[in-house]
Every structure is written in structure tokens, then in C-alpha cells.
Short mmCIF file of C-alpha atoms and ligand atoms in Angstrom, two decimals:
data_model
loop_
_atom_site.label_atom_id
_atom_site.label_comp_id
_atom_site.label_asym_id
_atom_site.label_seq_id
_atom_site.Cartn_x
_atom_site.Cartn_y
_atom_site.Cartn_z
CA MET A 201 23.31 44.87 15.42
CA SER A 202 23.14 42.03 17.84
CA THR A 203 19.69 40.83 18.79
CA VAL A 204 19.44 37.68 20.82
CA PHE A 205 15.89 36.59 21.49
CA ASP A 206 15.29 35.37 25.01
CA PHE A 207 12.45 32.89 24.92
CA ASN A 208 12.81 31.64 28.46
CA GLY A 209 9.87 32.49 30.63
CA ALA A 210 7.85 33.96 27.75
CA PRO A 211 4.24 34.27 28.91
CA GLY A 212 2.26 31.11 28.41
CA SER A 213 5.20 28.89 27.60
CA GLY A 214 5.56 25.58 29.40
CA TRP A 215 9.22 24.97 28.69
CA SER A 216 12.63 26.30 29.39
CA GLN A 217 15.96 25.72 27.76
CA PRO A 218 19.60 26.38 28.59
CA GLU A 219 21.00 29.89 28.19
CA PRO A 220 21.27 30.63 24.48
CA ILE A 221 24.72 31.17 23.04
CA ARG A 222 25.39 34.89 23.35
CA GLU A 223 26.43 35.43 19.82
CA ASP A 224 24.40 36.93 17.05
CA PRO A 225 23.47 33.87 14.95
CA GLY A 226 22.53 36.07 12.03
CA LYS A 227 25.87 37.90 11.92
CA ASN A 228 26.35 37.49 8.19
CA ILE A 229 22.76 38.11 7.15
CA PRO A 230 22.27 41.51 5.55
CA ASP A 231 19.88 43.83 7.39
CA SER A 232 17.44 43.80 4.51
CA MET A 233 16.98 40.07 4.88
CA ARG A 234 16.50 39.94 8.62
CA ARG A 235 13.16 39.41 10.25
CA ASN A 236 11.96 42.37 12.22
CA ALA A 237 9.38 40.38 14.16
CA LEU A 238 9.30 36.96 15.72
CA PRO A 239 7.56 34.23 13.78
CA ARG A 240 4.15 33.34 15.22
CA TRP A 241 5.33 30.36 17.21
CA PRO A 242 2.52 28.73 19.13
CA ARG A 243 2.77 29.01 22.91
CA ALA A 244 1.20 26.31 24.98
CA SER A 245 1.80 24.47 28.24
CA GLU A 246 2.34 20.73 28.24
CA PRO A 247 -1.24 19.83 29.29
CA GLU A 248 -2.59 22.13 26.60
CA LEU A 249 -0.34 20.50 24.04
CA VAL A 250 -1.35 17.01 25.12
CA ARG A 251 -5.02 17.98 24.86
CA HIS A 252 -4.48 19.52 21.45
CA TYR A 253 -2.87 16.43 19.96
CA THR A 254 -5.23 14.05 21.71
CA LEU A 255 -8.17 15.98 20.27
CA LEU A 256 -6.61 15.86 16.81
CA SER A 257 -6.05 12.11 17.11
CA GLN A 258 -9.71 11.65 18.07
CA ARG A 259 -10.76 13.42 14.90
CA ASN A 260 -8.74 11.00 12.87
CA PHE A 261 -10.18 7.70 11.71
CA GLY A 262 -8.01 4.62 11.72
CA ILE A 263 -8.17 0.86 11.90
CA ASP A 264 -7.88 1.25 15.70
CA THR A 265 -11.08 3.32 15.86
CA GLY A 266 -13.36 1.33 13.61
CA PHE A 267 -14.03 -1.06 10.74
CA TYR A 268 -12.12 0.07 7.65
CA PRO A 269 -13.40 -1.82 4.58
CA LEU A 270 -11.45 0.29 2.06
CA GLY A 271 -11.20 -2.01 -0.96
CA SER A 272 -7.77 -2.71 -2.48
CA CYS A 273 -6.03 -1.21 0.56
CA THR A 274 -6.11 -4.24 2.90
CA MET A 275 -6.61 -2.28 6.12
CA LYS A 276 -6.01 -5.14 8.51
CA HIS A 277 -5.26 -4.99 12.21
CA ASN A 278 -1.66 -4.09 13.08
CA PRO A 279 -0.65 -6.59 15.79
CA ARG A 280 0.97 -4.81 18.74
CA ILE A 281 3.62 -7.49 19.19
CA ASN A 282 5.18 -6.17 15.96
CA GLU A 283 5.75 -2.83 17.70
CA ARG A 284 7.48 -4.55 20.61
CA ILE A 285 9.81 -6.34 18.24
CA VAL A 286 10.68 -3.31 16.15
CA GLN A 287 11.51 -1.38 19.31
CA MET A 288 14.08 -3.88 20.54
CA PRO A 289 17.41 -2.10 21.00
CA GLY A 290 19.21 -4.29 18.46
CA ILE A 291 16.80 -2.96 15.88
CA ASP A 292 15.77 0.56 16.75
CA ARG A 293 19.09 1.76 18.23
CA ILE A 294 21.24 1.06 15.21
CA HIS A 295 22.46 3.27 12.41
CA PRO A 296 22.63 2.36 8.73
CA LEU A 297 26.35 3.26 8.68
CA GLN A 298 27.25 0.77 11.42
CA PRO A 299 29.54 -2.02 10.19
CA ASP A 300 27.80 -5.24 9.25
CA SER A 301 29.47 -7.06 12.13
CA GLN A 302 27.44 -4.93 14.57
CA VAL A 303 24.05 -5.35 12.92
CA GLN A 304 23.93 -9.08 12.33
CA GLY A 305 20.41 -9.38 13.79
CA LEU A 306 18.89 -6.94 11.36
CA LEU A 307 20.79 -8.47 8.47
CA ALA A 308 19.49 -11.91 9.44
CA ILE A 309 15.93 -10.52 9.41
CA TYR A 310 16.52 -8.96 6.00
CA TYR A 311 17.94 -12.18 4.67
CA GLU A 312 15.03 -14.24 5.98
CA MET A 313 12.49 -11.77 4.71
CA GLN A 314 13.99 -11.83 1.20
CA ASP A 315 13.84 -15.60 1.34
CA MET A 316 10.27 -15.81 2.65
CA LEU A 317 9.00 -13.30 0.10
CA SER A 318 10.73 -15.18 -2.73
CA ILE A 319 9.08 -18.40 -1.62
CA CYS A 320 5.55 -17.05 -1.25
CA ALA A 321 5.62 -15.45 -4.71
CA GLY A 322 7.53 -18.17 -6.56
CA MET A 323 10.36 -15.74 -7.40
CA ASP A 324 14.15 -16.20 -7.23
CA SER A 325 15.47 -12.90 -5.84
CA VAL A 326 14.02 -10.08 -3.74
CA THR A 327 15.10 -6.55 -2.90
CA LEU A 328 13.56 -4.83 0.13
CA GLN A 329 14.56 -1.35 -0.99
CA PRO A 330 11.42 0.25 -2.53
CA VAL A 331 9.21 1.94 0.08
CA ALA A 332 5.82 1.77 -1.64
CA GLY A 333 3.99 -0.50 -4.04
CA ALA A 334 4.19 2.21 -6.67
CA GLN A 335 7.95 2.53 -6.21
CA GLY A 336 8.23 -1.26 -6.47
CA GLU A 337 6.38 -1.11 -9.78
CA PHE A 338 8.75 1.55 -11.06
CA THR A 339 11.78 -0.42 -9.88
CA ALA A 340 10.66 -3.67 -11.46
CA ILE A 341 9.68 -2.05 -14.75
CA ARG A 342 13.14 -0.41 -14.82
CA CYS A 343 14.72 -3.87 -14.33
CA ILE A 344 12.61 -5.22 -17.19
CA GLN A 345 13.69 -2.25 -19.31
CA GLU A 346 17.37 -2.99 -18.60
CA TYR A 347 16.79 -6.62 -19.45
CA HIS A 348 15.34 -5.74 -22.86
CA ASN A 349 18.07 -3.18 -23.48
CA SER A 350 20.83 -5.66 -22.68
CA ASN A 351 19.26 -8.05 -25.20
CA GLY A 352 19.47 -5.31 -27.81
CA GLU A 353 15.69 -4.91 -27.77
CA ASN A 354 15.30 -1.29 -26.83
CA ASN A 355 12.66 -0.95 -29.52
CA ARG A 356 10.17 -2.43 -27.02
CA ASN A 357 8.35 0.70 -25.93
CA LYS A 358 4.87 -0.42 -24.88
CA VAL A 359 3.39 -1.69 -21.62
CA ILE A 360 -0.02 -3.35 -21.63
CA VAL A 361 -2.39 -2.60 -18.75
CA PRO A 362 -5.99 -3.80 -18.31
CA ASP A 363 -8.70 -1.15 -17.78
CA SER A 364 -9.35 -2.43 -14.24
CA ALA A 365 -5.75 -1.70 -13.17
CA HIS A 366 -4.76 0.52 -10.27
CA GLY A 367 -3.65 3.93 -11.52
CA THR A 368 -0.11 3.38 -10.29
CA ASN A 369 0.47 0.69 -12.96
CA PRO A 370 0.25 2.96 -16.03
CA ALA A 371 1.89 5.79 -14.05
CA SER A 372 4.96 3.68 -13.16
CA ALA A 373 5.36 2.45 -16.72
CA ALA A 374 4.99 5.99 -18.07
CA MET A 375 7.70 7.17 -15.63
CA CYS A 376 10.04 4.67 -17.27
CA GLY A 377 9.20 6.22 -20.63
CA TYR A 378 6.76 3.58 -21.85
CA GLU A 379 3.69 4.08 -23.93
CA ILE A 380 0.60 2.60 -22.25
CA VAL A 381 -1.70 0.26 -24.14
CA GLU A 382 -4.97 -0.23 -22.26
CA ILE A 383 -6.98 -3.36 -22.94
CA PRO A 384 -10.66 -3.73 -22.03
CA SER A 385 -11.99 -6.36 -19.62
CA GLY A 386 -14.64 -8.84 -20.70
CA SER A 387 -18.26 -8.34 -19.60
CA ASP A 388 -17.62 -10.61 -16.61
CA GLY A 389 -14.79 -8.35 -15.48
CA ARG A 390 -12.14 -10.85 -16.51
CA ILE A 391 -9.24 -10.45 -18.89
CA ASP A 392 -10.22 -10.44 -22.56
CA LEU A 393 -7.72 -12.75 -24.27
CA GLN A 394 -8.81 -11.62 -27.74
CA ALA A 395 -8.05 -8.02 -26.83
CA LEU A 396 -4.70 -9.10 -25.38
CA ARG A 397 -3.74 -11.02 -28.53
CA ALA A 398 -4.58 -7.98 -30.60
CA ALA A 399 -2.51 -5.69 -28.36
CA VAL A 400 0.79 -7.62 -28.15
CA ASP A 401 3.49 -7.29 -30.77
CA GLY A 402 7.23 -6.94 -31.15
CA ASP A 403 7.13 -3.60 -29.31
CA THR A 404 5.59 -5.05 -26.16
CA ALA A 405 7.93 -4.67 -23.19
CA ALA A 406 5.60 -5.99 -20.49
CA MET A 407 2.11 -6.55 -19.24
CA MET A 408 1.17 -5.32 -15.76
CA ILE A 409 -1.75 -7.01 -14.05
CA THR A 410 -3.03 -7.93 -10.61
CA ASN A 411 -4.67 -11.27 -9.90
CA PRO A 412 -7.23 -11.44 -8.40
CA SER A 413 -8.14 -8.21 -10.12
CA THR A 414 -9.38 -5.08 -8.40
CA LEU A 415 -12.87 -6.54 -8.88
CA GLY A 416 -11.91 -9.34 -6.50
CA VAL A 417 -12.14 -11.77 -9.42
CA PHE A 418 -9.50 -14.42 -10.00
CA GLU A 419 -8.28 -14.69 -13.61
CA PRO A 420 -8.39 -18.40 -14.42
CA GLU A 421 -6.77 -17.76 -17.80
CA ILE A 422 -3.74 -15.96 -16.43
CA ALA A 423 -1.30 -18.65 -17.58
CA GLU A 424 -2.62 -18.31 -21.12
CA ALA A 425 -2.24 -14.52 -20.91
CA ALA A 426 1.37 -15.02 -19.77
CA ARG A 427 2.00 -17.38 -22.68
CA ILE A 428 0.68 -14.80 -25.17
CA VAL A 429 2.89 -12.04 -23.75
CA HIS A 430 6.00 -14.25 -23.49
CA GLU A 431 5.55 -15.51 -27.03
CA ALA A 432 5.79 -11.90 -28.21
CA GLY A 433 8.97 -11.47 -26.14
CA GLY A 434 7.33 -9.39 -23.38
CA GLN A 435 7.63 -9.78 -19.61
CA MET A 436 4.83 -10.34 -17.09
CA TYR A 437 4.55 -8.02 -14.08
CA TYR A 438 2.38 -8.95 -11.09
CA ASP A 439 0.90 -6.14 -9.02
CA GLY A 440 0.99 -7.83 -5.60
CA ALA A 441 -1.44 -5.49 -3.83
CA ASN A 442 -4.04 -8.28 -3.82
CA PHE A 443 -1.76 -10.92 -2.33
CA ASN A 444 -4.05 -11.23 0.66
CA ALA A 445 -6.35 -13.40 -1.47
CA ILE A 446 -3.92 -16.09 -2.58
CA LEU A 447 -0.99 -16.53 -0.20
CA GLY A 448 -0.15 -20.17 0.26
CA LYS A 449 -2.76 -21.19 -2.33
CA THR A 450 -0.96 -20.25 -5.50
CA ASP A 451 1.78 -17.81 -6.48
CA PRO A 452 2.62 -15.48 -9.35
CA GLY A 453 5.65 -17.60 -10.32
CA ARG A 454 3.28 -20.48 -11.06
CA MET A 455 0.99 -18.18 -13.02
CA GLY A 456 3.86 -17.24 -15.34
CA PHE A 457 5.00 -13.89 -13.94
CA ASP A 458 8.58 -12.62 -14.13
CA ALA A 459 8.43 -9.83 -11.55
CA VAL A 460 6.18 -8.83 -8.65
CA HIS A 461 5.88 -6.23 -5.95
CA TYR A 462 4.67 -6.87 -2.42
CA ASN A 463 2.89 -4.28 -0.28
CA LEU A 464 4.23 -5.09 3.20
CA HIS A 465 1.84 -2.44 4.52
CA LYS A 466 -1.15 -4.27 3.07
CA THR A 467 -0.63 -8.02 3.14
CA PHE A 468 1.87 -8.12 6.01
CA SER A 469 0.20 -5.73 8.48
CA GLN A 470 2.66 -2.84 8.56
CA PRO A 471 0.54 0.18 9.62
CA HIS A 472 -0.23 2.43 6.65
CA GLY A 473 -2.28 5.29 5.39
CA GLY A 474 -1.89 7.88 8.13
CA GLY A 475 -0.49 5.15 10.36
CA GLY A 476 3.01 4.68 9.05
CA PRO A 477 5.39 4.36 6.15
CA GLY A 478 5.01 1.72 3.48
CA SER A 479 7.32 -0.86 2.01
CA GLY A 480 7.10 -2.26 -1.51
CA PRO A 481 9.81 -4.91 -2.04
CA ILE A 482 10.02 -6.57 -5.41
CA GLY A 483 10.76 -10.14 -6.40
CA VAL A 484 12.03 -11.30 -9.78
CA LYS A 485 12.85 -14.48 -11.64
CA SER A 486 16.56 -15.26 -12.02
CA HIS A 487 16.93 -13.70 -15.49
CA LEU A 488 16.08 -10.28 -13.99
CA ALA A 489 18.01 -10.66 -10.72
CA LYS A 490 21.20 -8.92 -11.78
CA TYR A 491 19.31 -5.68 -12.47
CA LEU A 492 17.89 -5.37 -8.95
CA PRO A 493 18.87 -2.40 -6.82
CA SER A 494 21.31 -3.20 -4.05
CA PRO A 495 22.27 -3.74 -1.32
CA ILE A 496 20.79 -7.16 -0.89
CA ALA A 497 21.40 -9.19 2.27
CA ALA A 498 23.34 -12.36 1.67
CA ARG A 499 24.63 -15.12 3.88
CA ARG A 500 28.25 -16.15 3.91
CA ALA A 501 28.50 -19.91 3.87
CA ARG A 502 30.81 -21.93 6.05
CA THR A 503 33.91 -22.85 4.06
CA GLU A 504 36.77 -25.31 4.37
CA ASP A 505 39.23 -22.49 5.19
CA ASP A 506 36.94 -21.27 7.91
CA PRO A 507 36.12 -24.42 9.85
CA ARG A 508 35.04 -22.64 13.03
CA GLY A 509 32.43 -20.74 11.08
CA VAL A 510 33.84 -17.33 11.93
CA GLY A 511 32.61 -16.13 8.57
CA ASP A 512 29.25 -17.76 8.93
CA GLY A 513 27.43 -14.46 9.26
CA PHE A 514 25.31 -12.10 7.27
CA TRP A 515 26.39 -9.09 5.32
CA TYR A 516 25.45 -6.85 2.44
CA PHE A 517 26.85 -7.00 -1.00
CA TRP A 518 26.12 -5.42 -4.33
CA GLU A 519 24.39 -8.07 -6.37
CA ASP A 520 25.99 -6.86 -9.54
CA PRO A 521 27.22 -3.27 -9.56
CA GLU A 522 27.77 -3.53 -13.29
CA SER A 523 24.22 -4.27 -14.30
CA SER A 524 22.13 -3.09 -11.31
CA ILE A 525 19.74 -0.24 -12.08
CA GLY A 526 21.22 1.47 -8.99
CA LYS A 527 19.61 2.55 -5.76
CA VAL A 528 15.98 3.66 -5.66
CA GLN A 529 15.94 4.63 -1.99
CA GLN A 530 18.45 5.78 0.60
CA TRP A 531 19.88 3.22 3.03
CA ASN A 532 18.04 -0.08 3.10
CA GLY A 533 14.45 0.98 2.53
CA ASN A 534 12.02 1.27 5.45
CA ALA A 535 13.75 -1.10 7.85
CA GLY A 536 11.03 -0.74 10.51
CA ALA A 537 8.33 -1.79 8.05
CA VAL A 538 10.41 -4.78 6.99
CA VAL A 539 10.90 -5.91 10.60
CA ARG A 540 7.19 -5.61 11.47
CA ALA A 541 6.23 -7.55 8.34
CA TRP A 542 8.86 -10.18 9.14
CA ALA A 543 7.44 -10.58 12.65
CA PHE A 544 3.96 -11.01 11.18
CA TYR A 545 5.12 -13.54 8.60
CA ARG A 546 7.16 -15.53 11.13
CA ARG A 547 4.16 -15.96 13.41
CA TYR A 548 2.06 -17.39 10.57
CA GLY A 549 4.82 -19.49 9.04
CA ARG A 550 3.33 -22.33 7.04
CA ASP A 551 -0.15 -21.33 8.17
CA LEU A 552 -0.05 -18.23 6.02
CA GLU A 553 -2.67 -19.72 3.73
CA ARG A 554 -5.18 -19.61 6.61
CA MET A 555 -4.83 -15.85 6.56
CA SER A 556 -5.91 -15.78 2.91
CA GLU A 557 -8.69 -18.31 3.50
CA HIS A 558 -10.19 -16.12 6.20
CA ALA A 559 -9.80 -12.95 4.12
CA VAL A 560 -11.70 -14.62 1.26
CA LEU A 561 -14.31 -16.09 3.61
CA ASN A 562 -14.96 -12.71 5.23
CA ALA A 563 -15.33 -10.97 1.85
CA ASN A 564 -17.79 -13.58 0.60
CA TYR A 565 -19.74 -13.60 3.84
CA LEU A 566 -20.14 -9.83 3.84
CA ARG A 567 -21.06 -9.81 0.15
CA HIS A 568 -23.77 -12.37 0.70
CA ARG A 569 -25.14 -10.65 3.80
CA ILE A 570 -25.51 -7.41 1.85
CA MET A 571 -26.89 -8.99 -1.31
CA ARG A 572 -29.32 -11.35 0.40
CA GLY A 573 -30.48 -8.57 2.67
CA HIS A 574 -31.34 -6.52 -0.34
CA GLY A 575 -33.10 -9.15 -2.40
CA ASP A 576 -30.33 -11.17 -3.98
CA SER A 577 -29.27 -9.53 -7.23
CA ALA A 578 -30.87 -6.13 -6.53
CA ILE A 579 -27.35 -4.74 -6.23
CA PRO A 580 -25.21 -6.19 -9.00
CA THR A 581 -21.65 -7.17 -8.22
CA MET A 582 -18.91 -8.53 -10.37
CA PRO A 583 -19.01 -11.01 -12.03
CA LYS A 584 -21.61 -8.86 -13.69
CA ASP A 585 -24.74 -10.95 -13.31
CA GLY A 586 -24.43 -10.43 -9.59
CA ALA A 587 -25.30 -14.03 -8.90
CA PRO A 588 -24.71 -14.66 -5.21
CA SER A 589 -23.55 -18.15 -6.07
CA GLU A 590 -20.41 -16.66 -7.65
CA VAL A 591 -17.43 -16.63 -5.36
CA VAL A 592 -15.16 -13.62 -5.09
CA LYS A 593 -11.74 -13.47 -3.53
CA HIS A 594 -10.69 -11.01 -0.81
CA GLU A 595 -12.78 -8.04 -1.95
CA PHE A 596 -15.91 -7.28 -3.92
CA THR A 597 -17.62 -4.47 -5.78
CA LEU A 598 -21.21 -3.26 -5.52
CA ASP A 599 -22.84 -1.46 -8.43
CA MET A 600 -25.26 0.98 -6.78
CA THR A 601 -26.98 1.98 -10.06
CA PRO A 602 -30.33 0.32 -9.19
CA ILE A 603 -30.44 2.25 -5.89
CA LYS A 604 -29.61 5.46 -7.72
CA ASP A 605 -32.32 4.84 -10.31
CA ALA A 606 -34.91 4.10 -7.65
CA THR A 607 -34.16 6.77 -5.05
CA GLY A 608 -31.54 9.14 -6.46
CA VAL A 609 -29.10 8.03 -3.74
CA THR A 610 -25.58 7.62 -5.13
CA ALA A 611 -22.70 5.38 -4.08
CA LYS A 612 -21.08 8.48 -2.67
CA ASP A 613 -24.12 9.31 -0.51
CA VAL A 614 -23.98 5.82 0.99
CA ALA A 615 -20.23 6.14 1.56
CA LYS A 616 -20.70 9.47 3.35
CA ARG A 617 -23.55 8.14 5.49
CA LEU A 618 -21.40 5.19 6.61
CA LEU A 619 -19.09 7.75 8.26
CA ASP A 620 -21.95 8.75 10.58
CA TYR A 621 -22.21 5.13 11.68
CA GLY A 622 -18.51 5.07 12.61
CA TYR A 623 -17.15 3.25 9.57
CA MET A 624 -14.50 4.21 7.10
CA ALA A 625 -16.10 4.62 3.68
CA PRO A 626 -15.43 1.84 1.19
CA THR A 627 -13.40 2.62 -1.92
CA LEU A 628 -15.55 4.78 -4.16
CA TYR A 629 -15.89 4.88 -7.96
CA PHE A 630 -12.95 2.53 -8.42
CA PRO A 631 -12.42 0.41 -10.43
CA GLN A 632 -13.92 2.73 -12.98
CA ILE A 633 -15.34 -0.07 -15.09
CA VAL A 634 -18.06 -0.65 -12.46
CA PRO A 635 -20.67 2.13 -12.51
CA GLU A 636 -21.65 3.67 -9.11
CA CYS A 637 -18.97 1.49 -7.62
CA LEU A 638 -18.37 0.74 -3.96
CA MET A 639 -15.50 -1.64 -3.32
CA LEU A 640 -15.24 -3.44 0.01
CA GLU A 641 -12.43 -5.47 1.53
CA PRO A 642 -13.10 -6.57 5.11
CA THR A 643 -9.78 -8.49 5.61
CA GLU A 644 -9.30 -11.54 7.79
CA THR A 645 -8.87 -9.64 11.03
CA GLU A 646 -12.55 -8.73 11.47
CA SER A 647 -14.91 -10.95 13.45
CA LYS A 648 -18.29 -12.21 12.28
CA ASP A 649 -19.96 -9.86 14.78
CA VAL A 650 -18.32 -6.84 13.16
CA LEU A 651 -19.33 -7.99 9.67
CA ASP A 652 -22.92 -8.69 10.76
CA LYS A 653 -23.25 -5.29 12.39
CA PHE A 654 -21.79 -3.59 9.30
CA ALA A 655 -24.15 -5.45 6.95
CA ASP A 656 -27.15 -4.50 9.14
CA ASP A 657 -26.08 -0.86 9.22
CA PHE A 658 -25.41 -0.82 5.48
CA LEU A 659 -28.88 -2.19 4.74
CA SER A 660 -30.58 0.15 7.14
CA ILE A 661 -28.84 3.10 5.47
CA LEU A 662 -30.39 2.02 2.16
CA SER A 663 -33.86 2.30 3.68
CA GLU A 664 -33.30 5.73 5.23
CA ASP A 665 -34.83 8.94 3.91
CA PRO A 666 -32.70 9.83 0.83
CA GLU A 667 -32.44 13.44 2.07
CA ILE A 668 -30.50 12.27 5.12
CA LEU A 669 -28.03 10.49 2.86
CA LYS A 670 -27.63 13.36 0.45
CA ASN A 671 -26.48 15.67 3.23
CA ALA A 672 -24.36 13.12 5.08
CA PRO A 673 -22.10 13.04 6.97
CA HIS A 674 -23.84 14.74 9.90
CA THR A 675 -21.61 13.84 12.85
CA THR A 676 -18.03 14.13 11.60
CA PRO A 677 -15.73 17.09 12.45
CA VAL A 678 -15.56 17.93 8.74
CA ARG A 679 -18.73 17.87 6.62
CA ARG A 680 -19.15 17.20 2.94
CA VAL A 681 -17.16 19.46 0.66
CA ASP A 682 -19.28 21.83 -1.41
CA GLU A 683 -18.06 20.58 -4.76
CA VAL A 684 -19.89 23.17 -6.84
CA LEU A 685 -18.32 25.98 -4.84
CA ALA A 686 -14.93 24.26 -4.94
CA ALA A 687 -15.09 23.97 -8.72
CA ARG A 688 -16.16 27.59 -9.18
CA GLN A 689 -13.76 29.14 -6.67
CA LEU A 690 -10.75 26.91 -6.61
CA ILE A 691 -8.41 27.97 -3.80
CA LEU A 692 -5.24 25.94 -3.71
CA ARG A 693 -3.26 27.98 -1.18
CA HIS A 694 -3.37 27.32 2.52
CA PRO A 695 -4.79 30.36 4.36
CA CYS A 696 -1.63 30.58 6.52
CA GLU A 697 0.68 31.04 3.55
C1 PLP B 714 -2.25 -0.02 -3.17
C2 PLP B 714 -2.15 -0.51 -4.55
C3 PLP B 714 -1.04 -0.20 -5.35
C4 PLP B 714 0.05 0.79 -4.96
O1 PLP B 714 0.64 0.54 -3.74
P1 PLP B 714 1.20 1.74 -2.83
O2 PLP B 714 1.94 1.05 -1.76
O3 PLP B 714 -0.02 2.48 -2.35
O4 PLP B 714 2.07 2.61 -3.68
C5 PLP B 714 -0.96 -0.78 -6.61
N1 PLP B 714 -1.94 -1.59 -7.07
C6 PLP B 714 -3.03 -1.88 -6.33
C7 PLP B 714 -4.07 -2.81 -6.91
C8 PLP B 714 -3.19 -1.36 -5.07
O5 PLP B 714 -4.27 -1.64 -4.34
#
């Protein structure tokens, strides 16, 4: 049986292709396994296709369509010059298998990026291989595990995580086989040193923590926490997702950390979420360097035997194939994300701290606009007394309990109503230690006008008829999910399957 489908000129199609090869491509497939009908391929002309995808893109919300104050996610503007740079032929027309001699430009960028990331975090070595913050966490915890094992301390089986931590922290440690010990935060949202002292012992492998915390609160006692963990023989891991608050001001090396991850897609403006792939490099202090995954870009120095500097180039090498934990990602990680982040970093240079200053200023400004507008401490924020005089870092939480008590309107209702006004909802019910939590992070790339308009809209939502909020959103292509129905009749299969 030889059936060759002829698609050319099928009704409604807007394409044509060369004559198909006149040979039955399914020659060896038994009859019982052959299709007897064509799959339901969509047929559309080019203008119809363009309209379809344009319509879909308009239904999507992104940083290019509106203000995106999603706390902890650092949804900053993605400068277009980064796209120009990443599309240069020396970068986007190369293949990972090309010899190093042909990709010196990319290697130089990798080398510089490793160097710049080491400097800004106070670390000694960096690998650009992990492609997400979570994968960076896993990679670094594996390095820490190898370090303990090589010291004959494989009894260390516990990782300490504060209750305000991002869920990826305990998940990454658990993937490495660790038991998670959760410690509570103090009533001001800060680390509870008593609880930490009680939790550490000879089985402690590491503590994972972000500073400032997911409450936007800087931990002034972080060095003391590091001393407690180190004294017990544990390692300190810094979740770098909140780097936007501190760059150029302080660094995790100074705070006593041994390993960090960076989210290039947060701090360094690589598009993320639906907008593009992530990158989660890690940096470590020298005692952990030999466990890093490879390859790592290195620079060959000019030598006496090579006076003309022929060998003065860049190339990859395996840091230490004997002790490396091995690869965690194919090729060299997300090279495009690394190049965009490098372009961003290079343009700031030494001024990087201004980025953090403006991120912190914007967060505090927005917090005050919302709190003042609603009668100072009517909406508590962390630190818990909600005093507007307290300064937060790059993000802040709002506890909507008083609103809920007064009107029945929940944090979620407010979040949904914000969609009608053209905003992305803030982070909702996270961190879990804040009841009725909304978490907002405006980032440095928003203007005062945008923040003022958002604060006005936020406050006017709070004075709307609660019924409007409970049924929001009203204008989005997809309305609120009927959670009761979803819980009762859980359908997990796509209707097309
Ligand atoms: C985003 C985030 C992570 C995880 O990073 P991904 O790149 O999303 O995997 C970890 N911790 C915190 C605090 C974060 O905000």
C-alpha cells in the first residue's frame, strides 16, 4: 500500500511546498498501526495566521503592556538594545560545537560575566550553566554536599530554611536528599536567632536564606546567623532572587555566605515569565570552586614562550573533572540570556548601585502612597507594626486583613480587580507568614507617574462596591475560575486529548 498525501493546493491553505518524495514514508509500519485519516491540521492563510497570533498576543499580559508589580519576580523593563546585541551574527549565528578559536567573542563575554558576577556577590568563582534560580539552588547545594562528603562528613543531612523562604529553597535541598528544618521568623518578620541556634547541630549541611527576605526586610543580624551556622560546620547559601535591593551596596560574601545564585532574568533584565528563558548562574567561595559544573570560561595569559600573545585568547576548560559535580545543563546554559544580562550589566558598570537605590526608592514611595492614602497603618505591612516610618527594601507586603474584616473583600478580590484596571496582579498569599498577603515590587524601571497612577487606582478599588470586587475581573478574556466547581469536578485532561 503506498499512500502519499498531496497537501499542495488543499482548500484554504496559504502555502505550497516542493513535490513530496514519491516514496511511501511509512513502508515499514504495519497496517494496523497506520492512520486511516489525516490528523486535524489547521488550515489558514498567512493573514489569518498573523491575525490569530496577534490576537493571542493581545490577550497576553506582559511588562510591555502594563505595570507588573509581581513581588519577588523583579519584572523590570527589558531594554531593547539587549536584543540588538544578542542578535549580532558573532553571537546568534554560532554553534556550541564550533571550536573555541571561532567563538572568541562569546567566550570573552562569558569570561567577563563570570568575573562581574563574582565581584558583585563577593564570591570567587562563577558558573553560568544553570538555567533557572531553582536549578542554581540545586547545583550549589550539590556542590556543598560534595564538599561535606569529601571532608568525610556525609552524616550532615539537614538544611535549614526560614518559614519566609521561597518554595524552591526546600524543594532544591530535598532533591539533593536533604531533610528540611524550617525555622520561624520573629514577629517583625526577621530571622529568629534563638530558633536558629536551637536548629543547628552536627548534622547541619547548610542554611538557605535570602536577604532582604521575601518580606522586603533586610536582616541586620545576617553575619551573626552565618557565624552560628559556620560554627556548627554548616555552609551558608544565599538565594539571590532579591539582589535588586542591594547591588553595589553590600554583597553576600561580606554577609558570610559561601554560595549564591543569581537570577539573570530578574536582576539583570533578561525577559522572563512568558517572555523568555531564564538563567540562574551560581557563585561560590574558593573552597567550593572545584565542585562547580563545567565548562567555565577562562583566559589564557600571555607567557614568556608566547611573546606575541598568540595564546592570549579565551577558551573553555574543565575546572576540575575529578571533583566537579558534572554538568547540570546541555552546552553552556542559556547563552542568549547571559549575553543580554552582560549587555545590561556593562551599561551600568560601576553605577549598578543606582539601579538598586531606585528600586528601593520606588518600593518605599509606592508603599507610603498606599499606606498614607488609606490612613497610615490601616493596612499593616512588615515590619509588623506597619509603621510608615519603617523602610523596606525593593518590595513590600500588605496585610489586607483589616479590609477583609471591614468589608469582606479579600486580597484576592483586590488582585483580580487590578486586572480590570490594566495591571498585573501583585504576588498573592506569599509569603505565607503574612495573612491576606499582597506583595508588590515596582522595580526601578517605573516612573513616578506610573506609581502615582497605580496608587490612586489601588485606593479607589478599596472604596468600590465590594460586589464589584468579588466578581472581578470583568474585562479580561478569561474570567475568575469557579473554584468550588473546579474542586468538585476536577478535570485534568485537555479537551483535545
Ligand atoms: C524567583 C525566585 C526563586 C527561583 O528562581 P527561578 O528562576 O524562578 O527558578 C527563588 N527564590 C526567590 C526568593 C525567588 O523570588
